[in-house]
Structures are given as structure tokens and as C-alpha cells.
């Protein structure tokens, strides 16, 4: 793989950009792999990457039914933070956030990580208490967050209206090193690095069946034929229940549409990310100047990948209260993704009842921020059979009542 650098850009400029090579190969599947990952979203690609880099397992295929990064990884609003309440969550989300800090260098791809600061607004007394509790928990966990006053919120976000008609802003939970990154670049960076290690990223390859013998996985069936493997990682977000059913087990996942929209570009007006979870709206400004906006999930299970219209209306109405200036903006694009929701709003990284099959799902409305940490942990689980970062996120916690309740931190899906 040729390295991207300022010298490479200069060299290519001189020869009219004729020398760039493809970022990743487009191979046909081999007969057999040591490990197959289903799903070339961020979590699947990161899992493959760390299997190679941390564990030396490189005979790996990543199978994607569409195009890589075309699922939720390329559809999210790119918010990165690690201000969760419970210890296992803080561990994996903070691991992920810290890996984002060096991701551009590690992958040799500019993922535009922008730790510009993130505020979750407290707009009820209940939220004030909840976020103060989170700030205390975070300080014990080594995660840097602080509860700030409403005056400080106004100082950081001058365009905010503190005295909205329904919910005044009472304060906020600030994570200074929270922020955003370019979602496509994260997927492309991992794909390029996986391909360079000799792994096969195979797009337009849909897994249609899971083959097992004597309770152990032996391979998958796909629209490109049968492919054998020793280990199988299912990393397909909103399609997890479909894949699990192919392997003969069930998971407590509900699939539901979550949508987002962007405005026309405007001059720089807000240099922090703001989430208003009571009124269900969040907003940041992209480098192009567009206001990136999202709201809550649809209130019913579905696989529509676009979301219902009334949600856009509710989201924009809610944000109008908090940011009256957006009432005059034209909205340019709207889209949706199918998110995989668990009852406790925490992910599942787990062995399954089928020997050799591992599952990584349930990131719901909040998995973009977790991609590197999740990949790191899932790779360890697949390579060694256990990982300190995944232990409490096993699928059996629902049977045993050991929930990891993150309904407040999840914000978007509480
Ligand atoms: P995906 O990126 O969806 O990848 C799964 C892949 O599996 C897909 O590409 C799919 O095509 C493939 N697949 C499915 N079935 C098969 C099959 N049978 N065979 C082969 N391939 C298959 N998170 C945040 O942290 N911050 C945010 O600001 C944020 N905003 C969001 C906004 C929206 C509108 C949405 C929809 C989500 C948001 N999220 C956010 C959540 C985040 O996007 C997801 O949790 C994360 O991207 C999940 O990544 P993934 O790799 O698990 O799934
Ligand atoms: O989890 O931070 C998040 C988030 C923001 C928007 C959607 N999810």
C-alpha cells in the first residue's frame, strides 16, 4: 500500500493524479478463511483490522451485501463521546474515543477527528441530577467530563436560546474531547488497511445462510457461493436478528429506523456539538457549514432505512425552540438507517450458542463513536475466546437480569 502523505499529493499533482492506486482490492472469495466477518460497516471492518494487527490473523474475509460503509456507518451524525454511566460502558467507549485520537495516523487516512467538545443539555431537574451523577461516575472512571452551568452553556454556544418555551436550559454535561469524525473515512481507512494486510473485502456479497455441523460453524452460503471458515463474526447492526435466525438462535434486538438531515451550508456559527435529549434533537456544524441534525427513533419496529416524516417535523420543531435561528434555514437532504436496539441500550459482544460464531451488535443509535474500541474488543474475543472489554456485554445478561442500563447516556433512544 502506498502511503498517503503531503509528498504523495505533491507528486500526484505534478503527474495529473494518474498514479493513485485503488484504496482496496475487489477480490473474488476464496474457498476458505480462518475468519469471516459479515458486514463491512465500521464495526466489522475494525474487528477485521484488529484481528490482523493485534492477533496476526490475516486470512480473513469481510462480506458485505451492499457497499462498504453503506449501512449505519455512512448514515450517522458522527458524534463521538464516552460520557456513559456504567463502568463496562465507560471502559469500551473511552477506549474507542482514545483510539480516535490517533486513528488518522494509525490508518494513514485523514478521518477528520475533531474533538471540538460536546454538550448534552440538561433541560429538566431530573436531567440535571442525572448528568451530575454521570460526571461523578466519569471522574471515577478516568473519563474527563464536567457539569457546567447554563451561563457557561451560553458562553460556549452563543446561538442557543436558554429560555425555550417548554424546557429552559438548566446546565449541561460537557466532554471537552468529544466531537466528530468523518464517518466514510473511518470505514475507508479500515478497509484500506485490511486490504493491505491481504484480507478480502468482498462487496455485493450477501450472506444468505449459515452452515453448521455438530453445533459448530463451518461456513456461510452467499450469492457468490459457499465459503468455509473456522470462525464467524456477525456484525450487521439492524440485520442481526436475520443473521442469528440463519444460525438458529435468537437475540433480544429490535430493528428500527433512525433518521438525520442537513441544512444548506452557512457561515461558522457553532463550534461544539449539542445534544438536547429531552426535546429529542441534536446539532453540529459540518466543515462544509451544513447544520447536521438528528432526532429520535421511529416509535415502531421497521426496516425502512428512511424513517417517518413526522419525526423530521418533531425534530426540527424541537430544535427551533433551542436554536431559533435554524427556522430560517433550508434543509437539503434527509436519510435514515436501521438501528439495532437492545432493552438496556447497551451493545452485545458475545459468544453464541453455536461454537465459532461471535456476535457484535446492539449499538443502536450510538455505535459510530464506539467503532475502534468495539473492533479492538471483538477481535480479542474472536482470537482468544475472551476479552475484558466484552465480558459484561455477553448476550446471556438478558436471561440473567444483569442489564447495563444506559438509557440516559444513549440519549437519542431513551
Ligand atoms: P453498519 O454500518 O450498519 O454495518 C452493517 C453492515 O452489514 C451493512 O453495511 C449491511 O449492508 C451489512 N449486512 C447486513 N446484512 C448482511 C448480510 N446478510 N450479508 C452481508 N452483509 C450484510 N452513533 C454515534 O455514535 N454517533 C452518532 O452521531 C450517531 N448518529 C446516528 C444517526 C443516524 C441517522 C443513524 C442511523 C445512526 C447513528 N448512530 C450514531 C449509530 C451508528 O451509526 C451505528 O451504531 C453504527 O454505525 C453501527 O455500525 P455497524 O458497523 O455495526 O453497522
Ligand atoms: O450516540 O451520541 C450519540 C448519538 C448522537 C446522535 C445519534 N446518536
Short mmCIF file of C-alpha atoms and ligand atoms in Angstrom, two decimals:
data_model
loop_
_atom_site.label_atom_id
_atom_site.label_comp_id
_atom_site.label_asym_id
_atom_site.label_seq_id
_atom_site.Cartn_x
_atom_site.Cartn_y
_atom_site.Cartn_z
CA UNK A 1 0.00 0.00 0.00
CA UNK A 2 1.45 3.38 -0.97
CA UNK A 3 1.38 5.80 1.94
CA UNK A 4 -0.76 8.93 1.72
CA UNK A 5 1.34 11.99 2.57
CA UNK A 6 1.89 15.58 1.56
CA UNK A 7 4.69 14.33 -0.71
CA UNK A 8 2.34 11.86 -2.40
CA UNK A 9 -0.19 14.64 -3.01
CA UNK A 10 2.54 16.87 -4.49
CA UNK A 11 3.88 14.04 -6.66
CA UNK A 12 0.42 13.21 -7.97
CA UNK A 13 -0.36 16.87 -8.62
CA UNK A 14 2.70 17.01 -10.88
CA UNK A 15 1.54 13.96 -12.87
CA UNK A 16 -2.13 14.96 -13.06
CA UNK A 17 -3.22 12.41 -10.44
CA UNK A 18 -2.57 9.43 -12.70
CA UNK A 19 -0.61 7.44 -10.16
CA UNK A 20 -3.09 6.85 -7.35
CA UNK A 21 -3.78 3.17 -6.78
CA UNK A 22 -7.14 1.77 -5.71
CA UNK A 23 -7.60 2.08 -1.96
CA UNK A 24 -8.66 -1.57 -1.63
CA UNK A 25 -8.78 -4.62 -3.90
CA UNK A 26 -12.04 -6.16 -5.15
CA UNK A 27 -11.27 -9.89 -4.91
CA UNK A 28 -13.47 -12.91 -5.53
CA UNK A 29 -14.00 -15.07 -2.43
CA UNK A 30 -11.58 -17.89 -1.65
CA UNK A 31 -12.86 -21.34 -0.71
CA UNK A 32 -11.95 -20.97 2.95
CA UNK A 33 -10.86 -18.37 5.52
CA UNK A 34 -9.72 -18.59 9.13
CA UNK A 35 -12.33 -15.99 9.96
CA UNK A 36 -15.25 -14.43 8.13
CA UNK A 37 -16.79 -11.17 9.25
CA UNK A 38 -20.29 -10.49 7.94
CA UNK A 39 -20.90 -6.76 7.48
CA UNK A 40 -18.43 -4.16 6.20
CA UNK A 41 -19.64 -1.37 8.42
CA UNK A 42 -17.26 0.31 10.83
CA UNK A 43 -17.57 -2.39 13.49
CA UNK A 44 -17.00 -5.28 11.07
CA UNK A 45 -14.03 -3.63 9.40
CA UNK A 46 -12.48 -2.58 12.71
CA UNK A 47 -12.88 -6.13 14.00
CA UNK A 48 -11.02 -7.48 10.97
CA UNK A 49 -8.35 -4.80 11.26
CA UNK A 50 -7.56 -5.62 14.89
CA UNK A 51 -7.67 -9.39 14.17
CA UNK A 52 -4.78 -8.69 11.81
CA UNK A 53 -2.88 -6.02 13.70
CA UNK A 54 -3.26 -7.28 17.28
CA UNK A 55 -3.59 -11.05 16.78
CA UNK A 56 -1.84 -11.83 13.48
CA UNK A 57 -5.00 -13.40 11.99
CA UNK A 58 -4.97 -12.21 8.39
CA UNK A 59 -6.66 -14.95 6.39
CA UNK A 60 -9.91 -13.04 6.81
CA UNK A 61 -12.82 -12.07 4.56
CA UNK A 62 -15.26 -9.27 5.25
CA UNK A 63 -18.51 -9.93 3.36
CA UNK A 64 -20.80 -7.01 2.60
CA UNK A 65 -24.15 -7.30 0.85
CA UNK A 66 -24.07 -3.69 -0.39
CA UNK A 67 -21.15 -1.31 -0.46
CA UNK A 68 -18.74 -0.89 2.41
CA UNK A 69 -19.82 1.76 4.88
CA UNK A 70 -23.25 1.93 3.20
CA UNK A 71 -25.12 0.89 6.36
CA UNK A 72 -25.39 2.97 9.50
CA UNK A 73 -21.67 3.74 9.42
CA UNK A 74 -22.20 6.04 6.44
CA UNK A 75 -25.54 7.38 7.68
CA UNK A 76 -24.85 8.65 11.17
CA UNK A 77 -24.30 12.15 12.52
CA UNK A 78 -20.72 11.28 13.55
CA UNK A 79 -20.92 12.23 17.23
CA UNK A 80 -18.09 10.85 19.37
CA UNK A 81 -18.20 10.87 23.16
CA UNK A 82 -17.62 8.49 26.07
CA UNK A 83 -19.79 10.07 28.78
CA UNK A 84 -21.62 6.85 29.72
CA UNK A 85 -22.65 5.91 33.25
CA UNK A 86 -21.76 2.27 33.87
CA UNK A 87 -18.17 1.05 34.25
CA UNK A 88 -18.17 -1.51 31.39
CA UNK A 89 -19.56 1.15 29.04
CA UNK A 90 -17.08 3.82 30.12
CA UNK A 91 -14.27 1.30 29.51
CA UNK A 92 -15.20 0.41 25.94
CA UNK A 93 -16.40 3.88 24.84
CA UNK A 94 -13.34 5.61 26.30
CA UNK A 95 -11.06 3.02 24.69
CA UNK A 96 -12.78 3.89 21.41
CA UNK A 97 -12.55 7.64 21.95
CA UNK A 98 -8.86 7.39 22.74
CA UNK A 99 -8.25 5.30 19.60
CA UNK A 100 -9.98 8.04 17.57
CA UNK A 101 -7.31 10.46 18.77
CA UNK A 102 -4.63 8.66 16.73
CA UNK A 103 -6.78 6.98 14.08
CA UNK A 104 -5.67 9.19 11.19
CA UNK A 105 -2.03 8.32 11.88
CA UNK A 106 -2.74 4.64 12.64
CA UNK A 107 -4.71 4.11 9.42
CA UNK A 108 -2.80 6.66 7.31
CA UNK A 109 -6.18 8.13 6.33
CA UNK A 110 -7.43 11.53 7.41
CA UNK A 111 -10.61 10.69 9.33
CA UNK A 112 -11.01 14.37 10.30
CA UNK A 113 -11.35 13.63 14.01
CA UNK A 114 -12.47 16.91 15.52
CA UNK A 115 -12.57 16.90 19.34
CA UNK A 116 -14.37 20.24 19.41
CA UNK A 117 -16.34 19.49 22.58
CA UNK A 118 -19.79 18.07 23.16
CA UNK A 119 -22.56 19.26 25.44
CA UNK A 120 -25.62 17.28 26.49
CA UNK A 121 -28.15 19.85 27.63
CA UNK A 122 -29.94 19.40 30.95
CA UNK A 123 -33.45 20.71 30.40
CA UNK A 124 -35.26 19.18 33.38
CA UNK A 125 -34.25 18.89 37.03
CA UNK A 126 -34.20 15.14 36.53
CA UNK A 127 -31.59 15.57 33.80
CA UNK A 128 -29.53 17.92 35.98
CA UNK A 129 -29.31 15.22 38.64
CA UNK A 130 -28.69 12.50 36.05
CA UNK A 131 -25.82 14.37 34.38
CA UNK A 132 -24.26 15.41 37.68
CA UNK A 133 -24.26 11.74 38.61
CA UNK A 134 -22.66 10.87 35.26
CA UNK A 135 -19.96 13.50 35.77
CA UNK A 136 -19.12 11.97 39.19
CA UNK A 137 -19.10 8.44 37.74
CA UNK A 138 -16.91 9.58 34.84
CA UNK A 139 -14.35 11.14 37.17
CA UNK A 140 -14.02 7.79 38.97
CA UNK A 141 -13.71 6.02 35.61
CA UNK A 142 -11.00 8.35 34.33
CA UNK A 143 -13.28 9.88 31.70
CA UNK A 144 -12.99 13.65 31.55
CA UNK A 145 -16.42 15.30 31.71
CA UNK A 146 -17.92 18.11 33.77
CA UNK A 147 -21.33 19.51 34.63
CA UNK A 148 -21.50 23.15 33.53
CA UNK A 149 -23.88 26.00 34.36
CA UNK A 150 -26.41 27.46 31.91
CA UNK A 151 -24.28 30.62 31.69
CA UNK A 152 -21.29 28.51 30.60
CA UNK A 153 -23.51 26.77 28.04
CA UNK A 154 -24.42 30.19 26.59
CA UNK A 155 -20.76 31.22 26.53
CA UNK A 156 -19.84 28.10 24.55
CA UNK A 157 -22.92 28.18 22.30
CA UNK A 158 -23.90 31.82 21.71
CA UNK A 159 -26.67 30.88 19.25
CA UNK A 160 -28.58 28.91 21.88
CA UNK A 161 -31.88 30.10 23.39
CA UNK A 162 -31.65 29.26 27.10
CA UNK A 163 -35.30 30.04 27.83
CA UNK A 164 -37.17 27.80 25.43
CA UNK A 165 -40.94 27.83 25.82
CA UNK A 166 -41.19 24.26 27.03
CA UNK A 167 -37.80 23.37 28.52
CA UNK A 168 -35.30 26.03 29.68
CA UNK A 169 -31.64 25.05 29.60
CA UNK A 170 -30.54 24.44 33.21
CA UNK A 171 -26.95 23.38 32.54
CA UNK A 172 -25.12 20.70 30.59
CA UNK A 173 -22.72 17.79 30.65
CA UNK A 174 -19.59 18.84 28.78
CA UNK A 175 -16.99 16.48 27.36
CA UNK A 176 -14.22 18.68 26.00
CA UNK A 177 -12.56 15.90 23.96
CA UNK A 178 -15.86 14.70 22.49
CA UNK A 179 -16.62 15.74 18.94
CA UNK A 180 -16.99 14.31 15.47
CA UNK A 181 -15.09 12.49 12.71
CA UNK A 182 -15.75 11.81 9.05
CA UNK A 183 -17.76 8.57 9.05
CA UNK A 184 -16.98 7.40 5.48
CA UNK A 185 -13.27 7.93 6.04
CA UNK A 186 -13.38 5.68 9.09
CA UNK A 187 -14.83 2.84 7.00
CA UNK A 188 -12.50 3.55 4.07
CA UNK A 189 -9.45 3.76 6.33
CA UNK A 190 -10.11 0.38 7.94
CA UNK A 191 -10.98 -1.20 4.58
CA UNK A 192 -7.78 0.06 3.01
CA UNK A 193 -5.68 -1.17 5.92
CA UNK A 194 -7.42 -4.58 5.91
CA UNK A 195 -6.90 -4.95 2.18
CA UNK A 196 -3.24 -4.01 2.56
CA UNK A 197 -2.85 -6.82 5.13
CA UNK A 198 -4.09 -9.29 2.49
CA UNK A 199 -7.66 -9.54 3.80
CA UNK A 200 -10.50 -9.77 1.28
CA UNK A 201 -13.17 -7.08 1.50
CA UNK A 202 -15.91 -8.50 -0.73
CA UNK A 203 -18.76 -6.15 -1.60
CA UNK A 204 -22.11 -7.16 -3.13
CA UNK A 205 -21.74 -10.49 -1.33
CA UNK A 206 -24.85 -11.23 0.70
CA UNK A 207 -24.79 -13.95 3.32
CA UNK A 208 -27.95 -15.98 2.81
CA UNK A 209 -27.27 -18.91 5.13
CA UNK A 210 -25.03 -20.06 7.96
CA UNK A 211 -23.71 -23.65 7.75
CA UNK A 212 -23.03 -25.60 10.92
CA UNK A 213 -22.02 -29.19 11.74
CA UNK A 214 -22.38 -30.71 15.19
CA UNK A 215 -23.05 -27.34 16.81
CA UNK A 216 -20.01 -25.69 15.21
CA UNK A 217 -19.85 -23.20 12.36
CA UNK A 218 -18.29 -24.48 9.12
CA UNK A 219 -19.12 -21.64 6.76
CA UNK A 220 -21.70 -19.42 5.12
CA UNK A 221 -23.78 -19.52 1.95
CA UNK A 222 -23.73 -16.36 -0.14
CA UNK A 223 -24.89 -15.09 -3.53
CA UNK A 224 -21.28 -15.78 -4.61
CA UNK A 225 -21.41 -19.40 -3.41
CA UNK A 226 -20.49 -21.25 -0.22
CA UNK A 227 -17.45 -20.04 1.72
CA UNK A 228 -15.93 -22.04 4.59
CA UNK A 229 -14.50 -20.62 7.79
CA UNK A 230 -13.33 -21.63 11.26
CA UNK A 231 -14.75 -18.55 12.96
CA UNK A 232 -17.62 -16.28 12.03
CA UNK A 233 -18.29 -12.76 13.30
CA UNK A 234 -21.78 -11.37 12.74
CA UNK A 235 -21.53 -7.58 12.65
CA UNK A 236 -24.63 -6.49 10.76
CA UNK A 237 -26.40 -3.95 13.04
CA UNK A 238 -30.09 -3.77 12.08
CA UNK A 239 -29.95 -7.17 10.34
CA UNK A 240 -28.60 -9.05 13.33
CA UNK A 241 -31.82 -10.90 14.07
CA UNK A 242 -31.98 -12.05 10.44
CA UNK A 243 -28.44 -13.47 10.59
CA UNK A 244 -28.98 -15.02 14.03
CA UNK A 245 -32.06 -16.78 12.74
CA UNK A 246 -29.95 -18.28 9.93
CA UNK A 247 -27.67 -19.74 12.60
CA UNK A 248 -30.60 -20.98 14.70
CA UNK A 249 -30.59 -18.69 17.72
CA UNK A 250 -32.47 -15.59 18.80
CA UNK A 251 -31.26 -12.23 20.12
CA UNK A 252 -33.14 -9.55 22.04
CA UNK A 253 -32.73 -6.97 19.27
CA UNK A 254 -35.39 -4.74 17.77
CA UNK A 255 -34.71 -3.01 14.46
CA UNK A 256 -35.97 0.49 13.97
CA UNK A 257 -35.32 3.46 11.68
CA UNK A 258 -33.34 6.48 12.87
CA UNK A 259 -33.00 9.46 10.60
CA UNK A 260 -30.99 12.64 10.17
CA UNK A 261 -30.92 15.70 7.94
CA UNK A 262 -28.61 18.55 6.94
CA UNK A 263 -29.28 22.18 6.16
CA UNK A 264 -27.83 24.37 3.48
CA UNK A 265 -24.27 25.49 4.38
CA UNK A 266 -23.93 28.66 6.43
CA UNK A 267 -21.08 30.65 7.98
CA UNK A 268 -19.44 29.10 11.07
CA UNK A 269 -21.92 29.55 13.91
CA UNK A 270 -21.46 26.73 16.38
CA UNK A 271 -18.13 25.09 17.17
CA UNK A 272 -19.33 22.49 19.68
CA UNK A 273 -21.72 19.57 19.29
CA UNK A 274 -25.01 19.97 21.18
CA UNK A 275 -27.44 17.23 22.12
CA UNK A 276 -30.86 18.12 23.56
CA UNK A 277 -32.18 14.77 24.65
CA UNK A 278 -35.38 15.90 26.37
CA UNK A 279 -36.77 17.60 23.28
CA UNK A 280 -35.06 14.99 21.06
CA UNK A 281 -32.76 16.96 18.85
CA UNK A 282 -29.05 17.32 18.32
CA UNK A 283 -26.98 19.51 16.08
CA UNK A 284 -23.42 20.17 14.97
CA UNK A 285 -21.93 22.16 12.13
CA UNK A 286 -20.01 20.26 9.48
CA UNK A 287 -16.76 21.51 7.98
CA UNK A 288 -18.78 22.43 4.87
CA UNK A 289 -21.02 24.64 7.01
CA UNK A 290 -24.14 22.49 6.94
CA UNK A 291 -26.03 22.08 10.21
CA UNK A 292 -26.15 18.32 10.85
CA UNK A 293 -29.38 17.48 12.66
CA UNK A 294 -30.97 14.39 14.11
CA UNK A 295 -33.79 13.38 16.41
CA UNK A 296 -35.25 10.25 17.96
CA UNK A 297 -36.03 6.82 16.58
CA UNK A 298 -39.29 5.79 14.99
CA UNK A 299 -41.72 4.52 17.60
CA UNK A 300 -42.30 1.18 15.87
CA UNK A 301 -40.07 -1.59 14.55
CA UNK A 302 -39.25 -1.40 10.85
CA UNK A 303 -36.60 -1.97 8.18
CA UNK A 304 -37.38 1.07 6.01
CA UNK A 305 -33.96 2.79 6.06
CA UNK A 306 -35.62 6.20 5.69
CA UNK A 307 -37.80 6.93 8.72
CA UNK A 308 -41.20 8.51 9.10
CA UNK A 309 -41.96 12.10 8.10
CA UNK A 310 -43.50 13.23 11.37
CA UNK A 311 -40.16 12.64 13.11
CA UNK A 312 -38.43 15.22 10.93
CA UNK A 313 -41.16 17.67 11.81
CA UNK A 314 -40.86 16.93 15.55
CA UNK A 315 -37.06 17.18 15.47
CA UNK A 316 -36.99 20.47 13.64
CA UNK A 317 -39.75 21.87 15.85
CA UNK A 318 -37.78 20.89 18.97
CA UNK A 319 -34.54 22.39 17.67
CA UNK A 320 -36.34 25.58 16.71
CA UNK A 321 -37.05 26.15 20.39
CA UNK A 322 -33.40 25.68 21.33
CA UNK A 323 -31.87 27.36 18.25
CA UNK A 324 -34.44 29.81 16.83
CA UNK A 325 -32.01 30.83 14.05
CA UNK A 326 -32.49 27.47 12.30
CA UNK A 327 -36.11 28.38 11.49
CA UNK A 328 -34.81 30.32 8.51
CA UNK A 329 -32.60 27.53 7.15
CA UNK A 330 -33.45 25.39 4.15
CA UNK A 331 -32.95 21.67 4.67
CA UNK A 332 -31.00 19.95 1.90
CA UNK A 333 -31.02 16.22 2.49
CA UNK A 334 -32.65 13.64 4.75
CA UNK A 335 -31.79 9.96 5.16
CA UNK A 336 -32.22 7.07 7.58
CA UNK A 337 -30.58 3.90 8.87
CA UNK A 338 -31.84 0.75 10.57
CA UNK A 339 -30.52 0.66 14.10
CA UNK A 340 -30.31 -2.39 16.35
CA UNK A 341 -31.82 -1.69 19.75
CA UNK A 342 -31.38 -3.69 22.96
CA UNK A 343 -33.58 -3.28 26.03
CA UNK A 344 -30.81 -1.81 28.19
CA UNK A 345 -29.43 0.36 25.35
CA UNK A 346 -26.03 -1.35 25.59
CA UNK A 347 -24.35 -3.45 22.91
CA UNK A 348 -23.89 -7.20 22.68
CA UNK A 349 -20.35 -8.54 22.08
CA UNK A 350 -20.61 -12.22 22.73
CA UNK A 351 -20.03 -15.85 22.01
CA UNK A 352 -23.24 -17.51 20.86
CA UNK A 353 -24.84 -20.95 21.28
CA UNK A 354 -23.05 -22.00 18.07
CA UNK A 355 -19.38 -22.82 18.55
CA UNK A 356 -17.21 -20.44 16.48
CA UNK A 357 -19.92 -17.81 15.95
CA UNK A 358 -19.50 -14.45 17.65
CA UNK A 359 -21.86 -11.52 17.54
CA UNK A 360 -21.23 -7.77 17.75
CA UNK A 361 -24.43 -5.74 17.65
CA UNK A 362 -26.92 -3.71 19.65
CA UNK A 363 -25.03 -0.44 19.26
CA UNK A 364 -28.37 1.07 18.38
CA UNK A 365 -28.34 4.82 17.92
CA UNK A 366 -24.84 5.25 19.31
CA UNK A 367 -22.27 2.93 17.76
CA UNK A 368 -20.27 5.23 15.50
CA UNK A 369 -18.30 6.57 18.45
CA UNK A 370 -17.54 3.00 19.55
CA UNK A 371 -16.12 1.61 16.30
CA UNK A 372 -12.40 1.35 17.19
CA UNK A 373 -12.99 0.13 20.75
CA UNK A 374 -15.57 -2.37 19.60
CA UNK A 375 -13.29 -3.69 16.86
CA UNK A 376 -10.40 -3.97 19.32
CA UNK A 377 -12.53 -5.89 21.84
CA UNK A 378 -14.37 -8.10 19.33
CA UNK A 379 -11.09 -9.13 17.70
CA UNK A 380 -9.73 -10.14 21.11
CA UNK A 381 -12.91 -12.09 21.84
CA UNK A 382 -12.72 -13.91 18.49
CA UNK A 383 -8.98 -14.58 18.73
CA UNK A 384 -8.72 -15.62 22.40
CA UNK A 385 -12.28 -16.53 23.36
CA UNK A 386 -12.49 -13.78 25.96
CA UNK A 387 -11.83 -10.06 26.35
CA UNK A 388 -12.00 -7.90 29.49
CA UNK A 389 -13.80 -5.26 27.44
CA UNK A 390 -16.62 -7.56 26.30
CA UNK A 391 -17.24 -9.75 29.34
CA UNK A 392 -20.31 -7.93 30.69
CA UNK A 393 -21.74 -7.33 27.22
CA UNK A 394 -22.48 -11.01 26.62
CA UNK A 395 -25.89 -11.96 25.23
CA UNK A 396 -26.79 -14.03 28.30
CA UNK A 397 -27.06 -10.94 30.52
CA UNK A 398 -30.69 -10.53 29.42
CA UNK A 399 -31.53 -14.02 30.68
CA UNK A 400 -29.66 -13.39 33.94
CA UNK A 401 -31.03 -9.86 34.52
CA UNK A 402 -27.55 -8.28 34.50
CA UNK A 403 -28.54 -5.26 32.46
CA UNK A 404 -26.11 -2.43 31.72
CA UNK A 405 -28.64 0.38 31.76
CA UNK A 406 -27.51 3.24 29.54
CA UNK A 407 -30.89 4.73 28.71
CA UNK A 408 -29.81 8.20 29.88
CA UNK A 409 -26.45 8.16 28.11
CA UNK A 410 -27.97 6.77 24.93
CA UNK A 411 -29.96 9.98 24.85
CA UNK A 412 -31.36 9.55 21.38
CA UNK A 413 -33.16 6.35 22.28
CA UNK A 414 -34.15 6.72 25.91
P1 LIG B 1 -23.50 -0.88 9.76
O1 LIG B 1 -22.64 0.27 9.41
O2 LIG B 1 -24.96 -0.76 9.51
O3 LIG B 1 -22.89 -2.12 9.00
C1 LIG B 1 -23.55 -3.36 8.92
C2 LIG B 1 -23.37 -3.87 7.52
O4 LIG B 1 -23.86 -5.21 7.45
C3 LIG B 1 -24.17 -3.05 6.49
O5 LIG B 1 -23.26 -2.45 5.59
C4 LIG B 1 -25.07 -4.08 5.84
O6 LIG B 1 -25.24 -3.87 4.46
C5 LIG B 1 -24.33 -5.39 6.12
N1 LIG B 1 -25.17 -6.57 6.09
C6 LIG B 1 -26.39 -6.74 6.66
N2 LIG B 1 -26.87 -7.96 6.37
C7 LIG B 1 -25.91 -8.59 5.62
C8 LIG B 1 -25.84 -9.88 5.01
N3 LIG B 1 -26.83 -10.78 5.12
N4 LIG B 1 -24.73 -10.19 4.30
C9 LIG B 1 -23.72 -9.28 4.18
N5 LIG B 1 -23.75 -8.05 4.72
C10 LIG B 1 -24.84 -7.71 5.43
N6 LIG B 1 -23.71 6.70 16.50
C11 LIG B 1 -22.88 7.56 17.15
O7 LIG B 1 -22.02 7.13 17.91
N7 LIG B 1 -22.98 8.90 16.96
C12 LIG B 1 -23.92 9.46 16.16
O8 LIG B 1 -23.96 10.68 15.99
C13 LIG B 1 -24.84 8.60 15.52
N8 LIG B 1 -25.81 9.10 14.74
C14 LIG B 1 -26.64 8.27 14.06
C15 LIG B 1 -27.55 8.84 13.19
C16 LIG B 1 -28.33 8.02 12.37
C17 LIG B 1 -29.32 8.65 11.44
C18 LIG B 1 -28.16 6.60 12.43
C19 LIG B 1 -28.96 5.72 11.53
C20 LIG B 1 -27.25 6.05 13.32
C21 LIG B 1 -26.47 6.86 14.15
N9 LIG B 1 -25.51 6.35 15.02
C22 LIG B 1 -24.68 7.19 15.70
C23 LIG B 1 -25.39 4.89 15.21
C24 LIG B 1 -24.26 4.32 14.36
O9 LIG B 1 -24.36 4.78 13.03
C25 LIG B 1 -24.29 2.80 14.37
O10 LIG B 1 -24.38 2.30 15.70
C26 LIG B 1 -23.02 2.23 13.75
O11 LIG B 1 -22.73 2.85 12.54
C27 LIG B 1 -23.19 0.74 13.53
O12 LIG B 1 -22.12 0.29 12.77
P2 LIG B 1 -22.08 -1.21 12.29
O13 LIG B 1 -20.79 -1.43 11.62
O14 LIG B 1 -22.46 -2.09 13.41
O15 LIG B 1 -23.33 -1.29 11.28
O1 LIG B 2 -24.98 8.38 20.49
O2 LIG B 2 -24.13 10.37 20.64
C1 LIG B 2 -24.91 9.56 20.14
C2 LIG B 2 -25.78 9.99 19.06
C3 LIG B 2 -25.94 11.26 18.64
C4 LIG B 2 -26.82 11.19 17.62
C5 LIG B 2 -27.19 9.91 17.41
N1 LIG B 2 -26.53 9.18 18.32
#
